[in-house]
Every structure is written in structure tokens, then in C-alpha cells.
Amino acid sequence: DADVTQTPRNRITKTGKRIMLECSQTKGHDRMYWYRQDPGLGLRLIYYSFDVKDINKGEISDGYSVSRQAQAKFSLSLESAIPNQTALYFCATSDFGQGYNEQFFGPGTRLTVL
Amino acid sequence: KNEVEQSPQNLTAQEGEFITINCSYSVGISALHWLQQHPGGGIVSLFMLSSGKKKHGRLIATINIQEKHSSLHITASHPRDSAVYICAVVGGYTGNQFYFGTGTSLTVIP
């Protein structure tokens, strides 16, 4: 079984709809991250969480919100989806330690907003 | 303005060739990561570096903190190495900012 799972893997939705992407991990890591990837732009950090009570905005948090329901679960919500949020979304985890350790990525969610 | 620049953007090599991908960054960092993204989209972390050099099988990563530069080398390249290689740094003025390069697309031809 995969250590970092994302659901759904693919989603097509319409402008204005609320959508939630979910991430679960079995690695026991404290740190979790949400990224989006767009062609030609590379990965960009949306939000990150260093533990259940810690939520931090990343580079492009506008239009997104997150919830860290438990150590193992980190959800990303688009309150009112818009077409320029069409992208590939990745969840990642890392362990707490000295510096910033290796990140483990989920398989990605391909989101299309029509 | 890109805090992380990779070169080349695209690279085609014959099987067996020695490959080098370069990464330059403009911010102070606490760590640099090399990631591999396969055509299916999955991303795997290859290395995390804060100084010196690391080796993993046919892959070697080096970093020069003074020059703000890192290289990823692949020795004896193989078609299964075909992927996008992404350089990422952690640092910036808060020390917690993540910056990613746009990736180098590598194709190794048999």
C-alpha cells in the first residue's frame, strides 16, 4: 500500500463549486504539504503544516484553505473553484528533524475546472 | 524572477552517456532537494543536500554553497532514467520558504 495517498486522483468540476482534495499518510510524519504543478511553472507551495495545530500559508494560498484533521490527514479545499485552478495537485510529507528532510509525495490529483 | 534556475530545460542522451543537470539559486538556503518526476506524474525524492556530495547508485549530487549551485550527475544513463528532474531549495528570508525549479526533461535513447 502507498504511504501517501490522495483522493480523488482525477476530478472535473465546474466554476463556483466547492471541492475538497484529501491526503492521508501512514508514514507517521509530522509535516505535510500541498503543492500545485502547472506546465512550465514547476511546483508551487500552497499550504504546509508542521503538526496538527500548525498551519502556514505558502506561496499561492489565495483561493485555497486547508484542514489538518489528524497527524495523518491534511485536506485542501477550493471554496469556489475557478478555471485557473486547473492543475496537478500533490500532497507531500516529511519527518521532523534537523533541517528539512526528504519529502514523500502522493500520486497527485488532476483537477480540471470548467 | 525565479529563485531557482535549472539547465538545460530539455536533454536528450544516448544510453550509456554521462549526464549533468545544473541548478543555480539566488536565496540563502538550509537545504536543497533533487526530485524525479516520471511520465505518469509521480514524484520521488532523490537527494537532500546541505553541503558536499551524495551518491546513490548511478546518481551523484553535489552542492557548492558559496557559489549557490548544485549539480545532479547520472553515470551510465539508461532509458529508465528518462524523467523530469526538479531542483528545490528551502530557505529565503523566513527560512521556511520553498522554491522549485521548472525541471529538466531528460530522454535517454537506447
Tab-separated table of C-alpha atoms in Angstrom:
chain	number	residue	atom	x	y	z
A	1	ASP	CA	0.000	0.000	0.000
A	2	ALA	CA	1.160	3.512	-0.787
A	3	ASP	CA	2.492	5.547	2.128
A	4	VAL	CA	0.918	8.796	0.919
A	5	THR	CA	-2.472	8.588	-0.745
A	6	GLN	CA	-4.581	11.246	-2.385
A	7	THR	CA	-8.259	11.198	-3.242
A	8	PRO	CA	-9.653	11.710	-5.754
A	9	ARG	CA	-6.997	11.012	-8.385
A	10	ASN	CA	-8.907	12.876	-11.057
A	11	ARG	CA	-11.700	15.382	-10.752
A	12	ILE	CA	-13.617	17.510	-13.181
A	13	THR	CA	-15.756	20.236	-11.697
A	14	LYS	CA	-17.482	23.449	-12.669
A	15	THR	CA	-16.686	27.041	-11.858
A	16	GLY	CA	-18.050	28.075	-8.477
A	17	LYS	CA	-18.232	24.590	-6.993
A	18	ARG	CA	-16.639	23.758	-3.665
A	19	ILE	CA	-14.188	20.906	-3.857
A	20	MET	CA	-12.036	19.081	-1.343
A	21	LEU	CA	-8.878	17.112	-2.036
A	22	GLU	CA	-7.798	14.696	0.633
A	23	CYS	CA	-4.407	13.406	1.637
A	24	SER	CA	-3.626	10.582	4.035
A	25	GLN	CA	-0.280	9.186	5.125
A	26	THR	CA	0.863	6.140	7.015
A	27	LYS	CA	4.465	7.254	7.460
A	28	GLY	CA	3.867	8.821	10.860
A	29	HIS	CA	5.321	12.118	9.687
A	30	ASP	CA	4.502	15.385	11.398
A	31	ARG	CA	4.942	17.638	8.381
A	32	MET	CA	2.529	17.756	5.472
A	33	TYR	CA	2.396	19.963	2.375
A	34	TRP	CA	0.121	20.811	-0.524
A	35	TYR	CA	1.581	21.834	-3.897
A	36	ARG	CA	0.213	22.584	-7.301
A	37	GLN	CA	2.033	21.960	-10.549
A	38	ASP	CA	1.372	23.845	-13.754
A	39	PRO	CA	3.149	23.288	-17.070
A	40	GLY	CA	6.223	25.487	-17.330
A	41	LEU	CA	5.900	26.817	-13.783
A	42	GLY	CA	7.069	23.953	-11.642
A	43	LEU	CA	5.733	23.045	-8.229
A	44	ARG	CA	4.402	25.822	-6.024
A	45	LEU	CA	3.624	25.529	-2.341
A	46	ILE	CA	0.022	26.245	-1.338
A	47	TYR	CA	-0.032	25.413	2.383
A	48	TYR	CA	2.046	23.463	4.831
A	49	SER	CA	1.578	22.112	8.332
A	50	PHE	CA	4.292	21.123	10.788
A	51	ASP	CA	1.874	19.496	13.213
A	52	VAL	CA	-1.837	19.238	13.880
A	53	LYS	CA	-2.039	22.708	15.449
A	54	ASP	CA	0.217	24.406	12.928
A	55	ILE	CA	-0.972	25.693	9.535
A	56	ASN	CA	1.075	28.009	7.330
A	57	LYS	CA	0.408	29.730	4.043
A	58	GLY	CA	2.695	29.033	1.156
A	59	GLU	CA	3.434	30.987	-1.966
A	60	ILE	CA	-0.043	30.758	-3.529
A	61	SER	CA	-2.639	30.264	-0.787
A	62	ASP	CA	-5.287	32.665	-2.119
A	63	GLY	CA	-8.439	30.776	-3.098
A	64	TYR	CA	-7.485	27.733	-1.034
A	65	SER	CA	-7.951	26.592	2.547
A	66	VAL	CA	-6.695	23.572	4.444
A	67	SER	CA	-7.590	21.443	7.406
A	68	ARG	CA	-5.265	19.191	9.390
A	69	GLN	CA	-7.769	16.798	10.920
A	70	ALA	CA	-5.155	14.496	12.406
A	71	GLN	CA	-1.468	13.808	12.104
A	72	ALA	CA	-2.223	11.524	9.180
A	73	LYS	CA	-4.736	13.679	7.293
A	74	PHE	CA	-4.399	17.012	5.519
A	75	SER	CA	-7.193	18.282	3.270
A	76	LEU	CA	-7.137	21.043	0.696
A	77	SER	CA	-10.332	22.914	-0.165
A	78	LEU	CA	-11.221	25.168	-3.038
A	79	GLU	CA	-14.159	27.171	-1.730
A	80	SER	CA	-15.283	28.381	-5.139
A	81	ALA	CA	-13.315	26.769	-7.920
A	82	ILE	CA	-12.190	28.819	-10.908
A	83	PRO	CA	-10.669	27.663	-14.209
A	84	ASN	CA	-7.153	28.883	-13.403
A	85	GLN	CA	-7.098	26.399	-10.525
A	86	THR	CA	-6.921	23.643	-13.111
A	87	ALA	CA	-3.648	21.906	-12.269
A	88	LEU	CA	-1.999	18.811	-10.871
A	89	TYR	CA	-2.058	18.854	-7.064
A	90	PHE	CA	0.416	16.994	-4.903
A	91	CYS	CA	0.429	16.252	-1.209
A	92	ALA	CA	3.762	15.517	0.464
A	93	THR	CA	5.026	14.582	3.916
A	94	SER	CA	8.331	14.795	5.725
A	95	ASP	CA	9.636	13.835	9.101
A	96	PHE	CA	10.577	16.293	11.803
A	97	GLY	CA	14.280	16.614	12.266
A	98	GLN	CA	17.281	18.742	11.662
A	99	GLY	CA	16.748	20.909	8.655
A	100	TYR	CA	14.224	19.956	6.024
A	101	ASN	CA	14.210	16.263	5.415
A	102	GLU	CA	13.291	14.167	2.413
A	103	GLN	CA	9.756	14.704	1.186
A	104	PHE	CA	7.473	11.838	0.197
A	105	PHE	CA	4.904	12.707	-2.436
A	106	GLY	CA	1.454	11.350	-3.077
A	107	PRO	CA	0.474	10.258	-6.594
A	108	GLY	CA	-1.196	13.567	-7.428
A	109	THR	CA	-4.736	14.719	-8.153
A	110	ARG	CA	-5.504	16.050	-11.593
A	111	LEU	CA	-8.151	18.756	-11.203
A	112	THR	CA	-9.982	20.347	-14.104
A	113	VAL	CA	-12.264	23.322	-13.506
A	114	LEU	CA	-14.583	24.053	-16.416
B	1	LYS	CA	12.158	36.426	-11.091
B	2	ASN	CA	12.998	32.770	-10.489
B	3	GLU	CA	14.823	31.959	-7.308
B	4	VAL	CA	15.823	28.580	-8.755
B	5	GLU	CA	17.099	28.138	-12.290
B	6	GLN	CA	17.801	24.795	-13.899
B	7	SER	CA	19.700	23.999	-17.051
B	8	PRO	CA	19.225	22.587	-19.510
B	9	GLN	CA	15.434	22.601	-19.778
B	10	ASN	CA	15.496	19.613	-22.098
B	11	LEU	CA	18.163	16.993	-22.598
B	12	THR	CA	18.398	14.004	-24.922
B	13	ALA	CA	21.175	11.491	-24.423
B	14	GLN	CA	22.252	8.141	-25.785
B	15	GLU	CA	22.187	5.215	-23.424
B	16	GLY	CA	25.454	4.988	-21.505
B	17	GLU	CA	26.254	8.693	-21.615
B	18	PHE	CA	27.251	10.707	-18.545
B	19	ILE	CA	24.614	13.332	-17.812
B	20	THR	CA	24.802	16.556	-15.821
B	21	ILE	CA	21.877	18.732	-14.790
B	22	ASN	CA	22.597	22.059	-13.171
B	23	CYS	CA	20.728	24.104	-10.585
B	24	SER	CA	21.506	27.650	-9.501
B	25	TYR	CA	19.665	29.523	-6.779
B	26	SER	CA	19.620	33.089	-5.545
B	27	VAL	CA	18.440	32.779	-1.935
B	28	GLY	CA	20.080	31.609	1.236
B	29	ILE	CA	19.095	28.033	1.881
B	30	SER	CA	19.039	25.428	4.601
B	31	ALA	CA	18.649	22.502	2.211
B	32	LEU	CA	18.456	21.595	-1.459
B	33	HIS	CA	16.459	18.694	-2.855
B	34	TRP	CA	16.622	16.835	-6.130
B	35	LEU	CA	13.337	15.243	-7.188
B	36	GLN	CA	12.466	12.900	-10.041
B	37	GLN	CA	9.082	13.002	-11.756
B	38	HIS	CA	8.163	10.125	-14.028
B	39	PRO	CA	5.923	10.452	-17.087
B	40	GLY	CA	2.976	9.148	-15.065
B	41	GLY	CA	3.334	12.137	-12.766
B	42	GLY	CA	4.635	10.539	-9.582
B	43	ILE	CA	7.413	12.414	-7.772
B	44	VAL	CA	10.226	10.780	-5.868
B	45	SER	CA	12.830	12.497	-3.738
B	46	LEU	CA	16.334	11.549	-4.848
B	47	PHE	CA	18.559	13.591	-2.571
B	48	MET	CA	18.555	16.184	0.144
B	49	LEU	CA	21.785	18.162	0.452
B	50	SER	CA	23.032	20.887	2.700
B	51	SER	CA	26.709	20.541	1.831
B	52	GLY	CA	29.186	18.447	-0.111
B	53	LYS	CA	28.211	15.438	-2.154
B	54	LYS	CA	25.916	12.418	-2.013
B	55	LYS	CA	25.862	9.260	-4.112
B	56	HIS	CA	23.072	6.804	-4.688
B	57	GLY	CA	23.805	4.074	-7.198
B	58	ARG	CA	24.445	5.799	-10.538
B	59	LEU	CA	23.260	9.167	-9.243
B	60	ILE	CA	25.554	11.753	-7.710
B	61	ALA	CA	24.501	15.132	-6.326
B	62	THR	CA	26.860	17.924	-5.362
B	63	ILE	CA	26.350	21.341	-3.891
B	64	ASN	CA	28.578	24.407	-3.638
B	65	ILE	CA	27.075	26.701	-1.019
B	66	GLN	CA	29.406	29.619	-1.776
B	67	GLU	CA	28.542	29.561	-5.477
B	68	LYS	CA	24.850	28.739	-4.829
B	69	HIS	CA	24.994	25.907	-7.297
B	70	SER	CA	24.169	22.215	-7.357
B	71	SER	CA	24.613	19.518	-9.960
B	72	LEU	CA	22.955	16.177	-10.468
B	73	HIS	CA	25.016	13.625	-12.377
B	74	ILE	CA	23.839	10.360	-13.854
B	75	THR	CA	26.535	7.897	-14.823
B	76	ALA	CA	25.936	5.200	-17.463
B	77	SER	CA	22.500	6.588	-18.308
B	78	HIS	CA	19.684	4.191	-19.131
B	79	PRO	CA	16.284	4.689	-20.808
B	80	ARG	CA	14.599	4.153	-17.430
B	81	ASP	CA	16.290	7.365	-16.272
B	82	SER	CA	14.002	9.280	-18.644
B	83	ALA	CA	12.046	11.635	-16.430
B	84	VAL	CA	11.804	15.246	-15.316
B	85	TYR	CA	14.382	16.199	-12.681
B	86	ILE	CA	13.426	19.010	-10.347
B	87	CYS	CA	15.670	21.068	-8.104
B	88	ALA	CA	14.075	22.548	-4.982
B	89	VAL	CA	15.506	24.696	-2.208
B	90	VAL	CA	14.288	25.563	1.262
B	91	GLY	CA	15.276	28.918	2.683
B	92	GLY	CA	14.540	32.501	1.780
B	93	TYR	CA	14.141	35.352	4.225
B	94	THR	CA	11.940	33.374	6.611
B	95	GLY	CA	13.975	30.229	6.328
B	96	ASN	CA	10.781	28.302	5.653
B	97	GLN	CA	10.146	29.173	2.042
B	98	PHE	CA	10.159	26.528	-0.641
B	99	TYR	CA	11.314	27.296	-4.167
B	100	PHE	CA	11.225	24.899	-7.095
B	101	GLY	CA	12.926	24.927	-10.439
B	102	THR	CA	10.804	24.247	-13.506
B	103	GLY	CA	12.551	20.961	-14.124
B	104	THR	CA	14.841	19.366	-16.677
B	105	SER	CA	13.201	16.882	-19.011
B	106	LEU	CA	15.617	14.025	-19.742
B	107	THR	CA	15.157	11.476	-22.504
B	108	VAL	CA	17.642	8.631	-22.787
B	109	ILE	CA	17.562	6.861	-26.133
B	110	PRO	CA	18.527	3.171	-26.361
